[in-house]
Amino acid sequence: MSEQLALFPLNCLLLPEGKTRLRVFEPRYVRLVKEATAGKRAFAMALLNPLVSQHHPDRIFPFATKVQVTDFDVLDDGLLGIEVLGLERVHIEKRWQEADKLHVADTKTVAFWPSQPISQPQQELQQSFSQLLKREPELASLYPQSNTADASWLAARWLELLPLPPLLKEHLAEQATPEACLHYLQRCLKAESI
């Protein structure tokens, strides 16, 4: 079934069960948040393709993640701060802009990685992520109950956090299982300490 969602295009990837905090200042995105919190229209975070011009039809990758606002506050600088949780992956079927340039799309839900236990070789990634949570209190505050024993959850969090090219992130996130992502992450871990 198709669902119309507003789009929040950003340079960061968010996947199902992922959390992030955003600063909202453009009027079109303030409207997007107001509509979502009022139950009028949900929105999805979409990854921008930096390799094409701003007006190119492929500027926004064709997959996005529908999100839910879990918290919001007025920040010290007066801007709106929100915390969002990734709910499900969606495919953008048709996209357009409204009068204030807010991107809107007809979307269809797509399957994302099924939950699965980590394997023995993947335990290094689990340990590295646990250490990262200890070193980064802001990240730890997003995940007070992390699910590092789930290979899909773990792969998605690393994919969100690592400074990889957007095209690679999108390619890995589109795979049917987390195995390709985990394999790539294990190679990264061997090449240099994460």
PDB file of C-alpha atoms in Angstrom:
ATOM      1  CA  MET A   1       0.000   0.000   0.000  1.00  0.00           C
ATOM      2  CA  SER A   2       1.243   3.461  -0.898  1.00  0.00           C
ATOM      3  CA  GLU A   3       1.707   6.186   1.713  1.00  0.00           C
ATOM      4  CA  GLN A   4       2.384   9.865   1.141  1.00  0.00           C
ATOM      5  CA  LEU A   5       5.280  11.096   3.284  1.00  0.00           C
ATOM      6  CA  ALA A   6       7.066  14.397   3.583  1.00  0.00           C
ATOM      7  CA  LEU A   7      10.831  14.044   3.061  1.00  0.00           C
ATOM      8  CA  PHE A   8      13.636  15.439   5.179  1.00  0.00           C
ATOM      9  CA  PRO A   9      16.692  15.139   2.897  1.00  0.00           C
ATOM     10  CA  LEU A  10      19.987  15.102   4.803  1.00  0.00           C
ATOM     11  CA  ASN A  11      23.624  14.086   4.439  1.00  0.00           C
ATOM     12  CA  CYS A  12      23.197  11.348   7.045  1.00  0.00           C
ATOM     13  CA  LEU A  13      21.687   7.895   6.850  1.00  0.00           C
ATOM     14  CA  LEU A  14      19.133   6.637   9.357  1.00  0.00           C
ATOM     15  CA  LEU A  15      17.839   3.060   9.267  1.00  0.00           C
ATOM     16  CA  PRO A  16      15.061   1.242  11.156  1.00  0.00           C
ATOM     17  CA  GLU A  17      15.610   1.255  14.951  1.00  0.00           C
ATOM     18  CA  GLY A  18      18.225   3.995  14.560  1.00  0.00           C
ATOM     19  CA  LYS A  19      17.966   7.242  16.474  1.00  0.00           C
ATOM     20  CA  THR A  20      19.354  10.692  15.829  1.00  0.00           C
ATOM     21  CA  ARG A  21      18.933  14.281  16.949  1.00  0.00           C
ATOM     22  CA  LEU A  22      18.294  17.055  14.443  1.00  0.00           C
ATOM     23  CA  ARG A  23      18.256  20.832  14.521  1.00  0.00           C
ATOM     24  CA  VAL A  24      15.334  22.202  12.533  1.00  0.00           C
ATOM     25  CA  PHE A  25      15.407  25.778  11.310  1.00  0.00           C
ATOM     26  CA  GLU A  26      14.079  26.055   7.746  1.00  0.00           C
ATOM     27  CA  PRO A  27      10.356  26.963   7.736  1.00  0.00           C
ATOM     28  CA  ARG A  28       9.468  24.037   5.437  1.00  0.00           C
ATOM     29  CA  TYR A  29      11.007  21.556   7.881  1.00  0.00           C
ATOM     30  CA  VAL A  30       9.429  23.231  10.898  1.00  0.00           C
ATOM     31  CA  ARG A  31       6.117  22.683   9.080  1.00  0.00           C
ATOM     32  CA  LEU A  32       7.084  19.056   8.390  1.00  0.00           C
ATOM     33  CA  VAL A  33       7.685  18.465  12.126  1.00  0.00           C
ATOM     34  CA  LYS A  34       4.471  20.236  13.141  1.00  0.00           C
ATOM     35  CA  GLU A  35       2.425  18.152  10.712  1.00  0.00           C
ATOM     36  CA  ALA A  36       4.072  14.929  11.889  1.00  0.00           C
ATOM     37  CA  THR A  37       3.576  15.621  15.600  1.00  0.00           C
ATOM     38  CA  ALA A  38      -0.050  16.629  14.952  1.00  0.00           C
ATOM     39  CA  GLY A  39      -0.667  13.340  13.140  1.00  0.00           C
ATOM     40  CA  LYS A  40      -1.389  15.036   9.803  1.00  0.00           C
ATOM     41  CA  ARG A  41       1.429  13.517   7.727  1.00  0.00           C
ATOM     42  CA  ALA A  42       4.432  11.405   8.705  1.00  0.00           C
ATOM     43  CA  PHE A  43       7.859  12.002   7.254  1.00  0.00           C
ATOM     44  CA  ALA A  44      10.919  10.089   6.180  1.00  0.00           C
ATOM     45  CA  MET A  45      14.608  10.889   6.335  1.00  0.00           C
ATOM     46  CA  ALA A  46      16.161  10.636   2.877  1.00  0.00           C
ATOM     47  CA  LEU A  47      19.849  10.517   2.027  1.00  0.00           C
ATOM     48  CA  LEU A  48      21.206  13.137  -0.378  1.00  0.00           C
ATOM     49  CA  ASN A  49      23.442  12.131  -3.277  1.00  0.00           C
ATOM     50  CA  PRO A  50      26.353  14.605  -3.229  1.00  0.00           C
ATOM     51  CA  LEU A  51      27.580  13.498  -6.679  1.00  0.00           C
ATOM     52  CA  VAL A  52      24.764  15.216  -8.576  1.00  0.00           C
ATOM     53  CA  SER A  53      23.601  18.822  -8.762  1.00  0.00           C
ATOM     54  CA  GLN A  54      20.937  20.186  -6.424  1.00  0.00           C
ATOM     55  CA  HIS A  55      18.208  20.096  -9.087  1.00  0.00           C
ATOM     56  CA  HIS A  56      19.083  16.693 -10.563  1.00  0.00           C
ATOM     57  CA  PRO A  57      16.245  14.107 -10.303  1.00  0.00           C
ATOM     58  CA  ASP A  58      18.612  11.689  -8.535  1.00  0.00           C
ATOM     59  CA  ARG A  59      19.589  14.244  -5.852  1.00  0.00           C
ATOM     60  CA  ILE A  60      17.630  12.192  -3.291  1.00  0.00           C
ATOM     61  CA  PHE A  61      18.321   8.446  -3.206  1.00  0.00           C
ATOM     62  CA  PRO A  62      15.233   6.302  -3.966  1.00  0.00           C
ATOM     63  CA  PHE A  63      15.103   4.681  -0.510  1.00  0.00           C
ATOM     64  CA  ALA A  64      14.335   6.515   2.736  1.00  0.00           C
ATOM     65  CA  THR A  65      13.412   5.675   6.315  1.00  0.00           C
ATOM     66  CA  LYS A  66      10.057   6.628   7.789  1.00  0.00           C
ATOM     67  CA  VAL A  67      10.617   8.114  11.236  1.00  0.00           C
ATOM     68  CA  GLN A  68       8.739   9.059  14.369  1.00  0.00           C
ATOM     69  CA  VAL A  69       9.521  12.123  16.495  1.00  0.00           C
ATOM     70  CA  THR A  70      10.235  10.770  19.981  1.00  0.00           C
ATOM     71  CA  ASP A  71      11.248  14.035  21.661  1.00  0.00           C
ATOM     72  CA  PHE A  72      11.550  17.730  20.878  1.00  0.00           C
ATOM     73  CA  ASP A  73      12.782  20.853  22.593  1.00  0.00           C
ATOM     74  CA  VAL A  74      13.722  24.463  21.953  1.00  0.00           C
ATOM     75  CA  LEU A  75      17.528  24.593  21.893  1.00  0.00           C
ATOM     76  CA  ASP A  76      19.703  27.246  23.522  1.00  0.00           C
ATOM     77  CA  ASP A  77      20.052  29.046  20.173  1.00  0.00           C
ATOM     78  CA  GLY A  78      16.248  29.179  19.799  1.00  0.00           C
ATOM     79  CA  LEU A  79      16.077  26.487  17.124  1.00  0.00           C
ATOM     80  CA  LEU A  80      13.845  23.443  17.294  1.00  0.00           C
ATOM     81  CA  GLY A  81      15.647  20.268  18.308  1.00  0.00           C
ATOM     82  CA  ILE A  82      14.039  16.896  17.645  1.00  0.00           C
ATOM     83  CA  GLU A  83      14.928  13.283  18.318  1.00  0.00           C
ATOM     84  CA  VAL A  84      13.686  10.752  15.779  1.00  0.00           C
ATOM     85  CA  LEU A  85      13.464   6.971  15.644  1.00  0.00           C
ATOM     86  CA  GLY A  86      13.682   5.045  12.365  1.00  0.00           C
ATOM     87  CA  LEU A  87      10.559   2.930  11.850  1.00  0.00           C
ATOM     88  CA  GLU A  88      10.730   1.304   8.413  1.00  0.00           C
ATOM     89  CA  ARG A  89      12.416   1.541   5.031  1.00  0.00           C
ATOM     90  CA  VAL A  90      10.381   2.934   2.165  1.00  0.00           C
ATOM     91  CA  HIS A  91      10.904   3.180  -1.572  1.00  0.00           C
ATOM     92  CA  ILE A  92      10.142   6.545  -3.146  1.00  0.00           C
ATOM     93  CA  GLU A  93       7.770   5.859  -6.034  1.00  0.00           C
ATOM     94  CA  LYS A  94       7.035   9.462  -7.054  1.00  0.00           C
ATOM     95  CA  ARG A  95       8.424  12.716  -5.653  1.00  0.00           C
ATOM     96  CA  TRP A  96       7.468  16.389  -5.983  1.00  0.00           C
ATOM     97  CA  GLN A  97       7.823  19.679  -4.121  1.00  0.00           C
ATOM     98  CA  GLU A  98       5.090  21.745  -2.525  1.00  0.00           C
ATOM     99  CA  ALA A  99       4.898  25.555  -2.771  1.00  0.00           C
ATOM    100  CA  ASP A 100       7.479  26.106   0.009  1.00  0.00           C
ATOM    101  CA  LYS A 101       9.863  23.563  -1.630  1.00  0.00           C
ATOM    102  CA  LEU A 102       9.106  20.808   0.877  1.00  0.00           C
ATOM    103  CA  HIS A 103       9.755  17.455  -0.798  1.00  0.00           C
ATOM    104  CA  VAL A 104       6.827  15.023  -0.656  1.00  0.00           C
ATOM    105  CA  ALA A 105       6.663  11.484  -2.009  1.00  0.00           C
ATOM    106  CA  ASP A 106       4.386   8.560  -2.614  1.00  0.00           C
ATOM    107  CA  THR A 107       6.192   5.661  -0.942  1.00  0.00           C
ATOM    108  CA  LYS A 108       5.892   1.915  -0.470  1.00  0.00           C
ATOM    109  CA  THR A 109       7.228   0.015   2.537  1.00  0.00           C
ATOM    110  CA  VAL A 110      10.104  -2.345   1.738  1.00  0.00           C
ATOM    111  CA  ALA A 111      11.491  -5.174   3.838  1.00  0.00           C
ATOM    112  CA  PHE A 112      14.601  -4.471   5.852  1.00  0.00           C
ATOM    113  CA  TRP A 113      17.118  -6.844   7.391  1.00  0.00           C
ATOM    114  CA  PRO A 114      15.595  -9.542   9.581  1.00  0.00           C
ATOM    115  CA  SER A 115      16.815  -9.894  13.133  1.00  0.00           C
ATOM    116  CA  GLN A 116      19.587 -12.478  13.495  1.00  0.00           C
ATOM    117  CA  PRO A 117      22.193 -13.334  16.126  1.00  0.00           C
ATOM    118  CA  ILE A 118      25.766 -12.215  15.572  1.00  0.00           C
ATOM    119  CA  SER A 119      28.287 -14.847  14.570  1.00  0.00           C
ATOM    120  CA  GLN A 120      31.626 -15.492  16.261  1.00  0.00           C
ATOM    121  CA  PRO A 121      33.628 -13.354  13.759  1.00  0.00           C
ATOM    122  CA  GLN A 122      31.177 -10.464  14.253  1.00  0.00           C
ATOM    123  CA  GLN A 123      31.819 -10.283  18.002  1.00  0.00           C
ATOM    124  CA  GLU A 124      34.696  -7.858  17.374  1.00  0.00           C
ATOM    125  CA  LEU A 125      32.187  -5.429  15.865  1.00  0.00           C
ATOM    126  CA  GLN A 126      29.933  -5.904  18.893  1.00  0.00           C
ATOM    127  CA  GLN A 127      32.793  -5.200  21.315  1.00  0.00           C
ATOM    128  CA  SER A 128      33.927  -2.153  19.323  1.00  0.00           C
ATOM    129  CA  PHE A 129      30.415  -0.716  19.358  1.00  0.00           C
ATOM    130  CA  SER A 130      30.113  -1.265  23.120  1.00  0.00           C
ATOM    131  CA  GLN A 131      33.425   0.571  23.596  1.00  0.00           C
ATOM    132  CA  LEU A 132      32.207   3.387  21.349  1.00  0.00           C
ATOM    133  CA  LEU A 133      29.108   3.798  23.528  1.00  0.00           C
ATOM    134  CA  LYS A 134      31.357   4.131  26.592  1.00  0.00           C
ATOM    135  CA  ARG A 135      33.506   6.799  24.889  1.00  0.00           C
ATOM    136  CA  GLU A 136      30.604   8.786  23.400  1.00  0.00           C
ATOM    137  CA  PRO A 137      28.014   9.749  26.060  1.00  0.00           C
ATOM    138  CA  GLU A 138      25.792  11.542  23.536  1.00  0.00           C
ATOM    139  CA  LEU A 139      25.548   8.402  21.410  1.00  0.00           C
ATOM    140  CA  ALA A 140      25.024   6.270  24.525  1.00  0.00           C
ATOM    141  CA  SER A 141      22.116   8.519  25.559  1.00  0.00           C
ATOM    142  CA  LEU A 142      20.363   7.602  22.284  1.00  0.00           C
ATOM    143  CA  TYR A 143      20.772   3.890  22.990  1.00  0.00           C
ATOM    144  CA  PRO A 144      20.384   3.260  26.724  1.00  0.00           C
ATOM    145  CA  GLN A 145      19.383  -0.313  25.817  1.00  0.00           C
ATOM    146  CA  SER A 146      21.482  -1.225  22.799  1.00  0.00           C
ATOM    147  CA  ASN A 147      20.821  -4.437  20.910  1.00  0.00           C
ATOM    148  CA  THR A 148      24.378  -5.340  19.890  1.00  0.00           C
ATOM    149  CA  ALA A 149      23.642  -9.099  19.969  1.00  0.00           C
ATOM    150  CA  ASP A 150      21.442  -8.620  16.876  1.00  0.00           C
ATOM    151  CA  ALA A 151      23.627  -8.613  13.743  1.00  0.00           C
ATOM    152  CA  SER A 152      21.100  -6.537  11.768  1.00  0.00           C
ATOM    153  CA  TRP A 153      20.841  -3.874  14.491  1.00  0.00           C
ATOM    154  CA  LEU A 154      24.614  -3.754  14.879  1.00  0.00           C
ATOM    155  CA  ALA A 155      25.290  -3.482  11.132  1.00  0.00           C
ATOM    156  CA  ALA A 156      22.710  -0.707  10.759  1.00  0.00           C
ATOM    157  CA  ARG A 157      24.181   1.362  13.609  1.00  0.00           C
ATOM    158  CA  TRP A 158      27.734   1.075  12.245  1.00  0.00           C
ATOM    159  CA  LEU A 159      26.499   1.965   8.764  1.00  0.00           C
ATOM    160  CA  GLU A 160      24.797   5.089  10.128  1.00  0.00           C
ATOM    161  CA  LEU A 161      27.869   6.197  12.081  1.00  0.00           C
ATOM    162  CA  LEU A 162      30.863   5.479   9.861  1.00  0.00           C
ATOM    163  CA  PRO A 163      32.018   8.246   7.495  1.00  0.00           C
ATOM    164  CA  LEU A 164      31.502   6.207   4.328  1.00  0.00           C
ATOM    165  CA  PRO A 165      30.554   7.642   0.920  1.00  0.00           C
ATOM    166  CA  PRO A 166      26.756   8.022   0.644  1.00  0.00           C
ATOM    167  CA  LEU A 167      26.634   5.831  -2.476  1.00  0.00           C
ATOM    168  CA  LEU A 168      28.315   2.988  -0.574  1.00  0.00           C
ATOM    169  CA  LYS A 169      26.043   3.447   2.448  1.00  0.00           C
ATOM    170  CA  GLU A 170      22.984   3.333   0.225  1.00  0.00           C
ATOM    171  CA  HIS A 171      24.290   0.279  -1.651  1.00  0.00           C
ATOM    172  CA  LEU A 172      24.957  -1.648   1.585  1.00  0.00           C
ATOM    173  CA  ALA A 173      21.590  -0.651   3.095  1.00  0.00           C
ATOM    174  CA  GLU A 174      19.753  -1.937  -0.001  1.00  0.00           C
ATOM    175  CA  GLN A 175      21.076  -5.492   0.366  1.00  0.00           C
ATOM    176  CA  ALA A 176      18.563  -8.187   1.328  1.00  0.00           C
ATOM    177  CA  THR A 177      20.537  -9.186   4.447  1.00  0.00           C
ATOM    178  CA  PRO A 178      23.128  -7.452   6.634  1.00  0.00           C
ATOM    179  CA  GLU A 179      25.891  -9.890   5.594  1.00  0.00           C
ATOM    180  CA  ALA A 180      27.494  -7.664   2.927  1.00  0.00           C
ATOM    181  CA  CYS A 181      27.530  -4.751   5.357  1.00  0.00           C
ATOM    182  CA  LEU A 182      28.990  -6.852   8.175  1.00  0.00           C
ATOM    183  CA  HIS A 183      31.659  -8.274   5.873  1.00  0.00           C
ATOM    184  CA  TYR A 184      32.652  -4.767   4.781  1.00  0.00           C
ATOM    185  CA  LEU A 185      32.699  -3.554   8.406  1.00  0.00           C
ATOM    186  CA  GLN A 186      34.908  -6.474   9.444  1.00  0.00           C
ATOM    187  CA  ARG A 187      37.391  -5.558   6.696  1.00  0.00           C
ATOM    188  CA  CYS A 188      37.362  -1.946   7.959  1.00  0.00           C
ATOM    189  CA  LEU A 189      37.992  -3.131  11.497  1.00  0.00           C
ATOM    190  CA  LYS A 190      40.984  -5.180  10.374  1.00  0.00           C
ATOM    191  CA  ALA A 191      42.372  -2.320   8.269  1.00  0.00           C
ATOM    192  CA  GLU A 192      42.222   0.157  11.139  1.00  0.00           C
ATOM    193  CA  SER A 193      40.832   0.145  14.608  1.00  0.00           C
ATOM    194  CA  ILE A 194      37.242   1.486  14.648  1.00  0.00           C
TER     195      ILE A 194
END
